[in-house]
């Protein structure tokens, strides 16, 4: 139970010196990988109806994996009345589990209260790979811990950058070290994020891949007719929190509005720093030039972006900034701080990078404003054509699929080796504590399997994947529909 291997099995590799048909074997192995279908459970505290980059990433990646023939289900915590099982587009099944939220949409964790629920999901759906998302998600860490206890392959995607000095970062980094020390593979969204994660969790860089985020270019298309060309509009769409550099924005607004009478700000988002922007607007009497739109639904973001000329990002730390890609896809000139993984996201001709200070950002904005006044900027359509080929969800899914194929060829650590890895990799104190937790979790799993054996848990009907009942029903309906061209 602690060391069993679910999923696909493979014959051991033949050494190249003994393989007389190496080229044909490679082709056969590649064909086998292309035909391999996985049963994946995405786990995170952050999913719809909550809005954000992690939520969008999980949804879009799941849809593309379903399109490629894999079975995908999502496990998250309940959101208000949204409990139980819900179905989204293309048969994407979501389990909203009754787990208690502790802080900022993250659940409280004890490593035990979630095991009965997650075990039921993994067994019912015959999961072979558990893919957890976000260092901030306690549910993701729980799922990794339980999946390894059950002998499942695990993948983790880190969406954030962390420091090393403050208490919060130290505690989070230690938890990450425990979670990832025996995880099969880790995915980061930028090379800066990879370096950060490798250092924080003391990982072997060979098991860490870089797969960036993406945007759906059809959702973010330019519409120059929506702009008011009598003035220049700067758009900011962000959570209004310290990490997003809202203090810098509060310094930029009065300085640039004083120099440029035709300059306006359109700010979307909500957060504790909104009060600072309201105070700036009140102090400098900028009510007609600074509009605070509040929280935006994802479907409304494009309608706000196309009303602007410049997209401004003032983040103090970012692993991969989706917002600047969305802004560029809508044809805006992008000005951003040069922090984290942002310099990797867009080519130099599509973004103006500045230091994380009011002075540097004002200089960058004034340079772009001057280019707009002289007409020395690319058209929105030209910018959109360049951006739409840079990041696509199908490419992200293809690269993630290769990670899954690699993971399925790797053995799951036996329970004894897992305990040794925890003690040797996580330090004497933390390693011993979490080894104890691993033993208790394993014993709890044995108790659950005795009370309700796996074979007594009903197997769920597949709503996605190669054996999808929903897909078969749709195909039957299509076949029964008469063809009007033949009638």
Phi, psi and omega in degrees: 000316181283342184232012182288156184244117177263156173101217190270143176244149184226148175290151179297149181292143175270132178302144184299328181292337181257354184267109182276350179233052187297320183292316179292326178295321179297317179295318179296320180295320178295316178298322180295319179295320181295328180273357183286128178245138185247158173246107193247138172243113174277131182230129175193153172289341190253107175204169181303143013278358173296146183246140178167179183293319180295316180300314180296319180300311182298315182295309184294318178297318180298317180298319180289325177292321175298319178300329180274002173100007179270154173271129181228130169233158181237137175241126177215179179271164181293144176243098181062237179278355181276092181231162178083214186252131174235153178244131177251190184306141177062028176077020178289113184268133181238126175264113174264098189274144182283071178250144185283127177280133182260306184205134173052046179067012176260138184281158172286141184239135171229002183071356185239321187293335181270346184299312180301320182290312182292323177300318179299318179296312183298320182285314180302319185267002180053049185291139175249334180226128174256121183245106182264150184229135169083126176294336182282349186268112176294326180296325178295317178294319176301314183297320177299315182298314182289321181297319179291326175296326180274358178083026180262153174286147185228144175226144179228133175249123179262124185254002191226163171252144179231156173273191182230353192259315187283162185299317180301316180294320181298314180294317180295319180295323178293319176298320179295321178300317179294317183292323189261353185297332179235022174280141186297315184207148180237139178243133174240158188266357176201165179291327175296318178296321178298312179300318180297315182292319179299319180289318183294320187255006179053055186259159169283121182301340181293336181261013180243122178250155177250115176230111186289169170286180179209174173228156173271106185298338179287341178274344184229080180250146181288155176210080184302338181294339181280349181279148170261101186282001174283347178218167177253125184249127175258126182256134173233121176234113188193158167292136185272074181230166183302317185298337180271007174073032181293333175296323175295317180299323180293337175274330181288319187302305183294326182293314182284325178294329177291330182271331187234101183296340182261016182264134179230155178240135176239111189241118177249140180133164182223155179164175184294340181274002179300325182300327179294316179294323177295322178294319178297315180299320180289317184296319184259010177052057183248030185299327182272356183240347178235110181253127176258112188272347183076194182295139181244140168288152183301325181292342182264352185297315182299321181296331176281317183299318185290351177274356185250167174255327184231137172254127183247129174238123184247023185301144176269340176205136179208136173279314177204117187269103178294328187299321182288331176291319178296319179296316179293323179298331176275005174087014180274153168285130186255129173238128185214158172290149179265079182225156175054226182269007184300318180300343180276347195280309184240149174294159187302328184285351182252356183213143173252115183264139183226162174289158181281063178216158180298317182298313182294318180293322177296318178298315179297318180294319180295326176297315180291320178301317179297321179293323179294319181297325180272355180077017183269051179224154178291151179290154177306321181295321179295316179297318181298319180297324179289320186285325189294342178263353185285312185227120176230147181292331178294323177293319177299317180295321179297318180288324176294323178300322178294324175296316179298318179298320179293317182297321182291342176274352183264143178284149172279136183300132170301156187300321180296319178292326178296317177298318179297319179297318180298315183289323184278331187264333190255005180094160185297315185283300182298321180298318179292319180298312183283337170295320177297316177300320180297320179295314180297319178297319179297317178294322177297320178297319177299319178297315180297321180290333176283318179292320180217090182302156182304322186287350177267351177277123182300135175280130183285149173287131182292127175259354175212168180097181186294336180252029183295121176290327180295317179295321178295320179296320179296318180294325177294318179298319181295321181292331180279340181290125181292145178276116183297336181289337181266347183274000000 
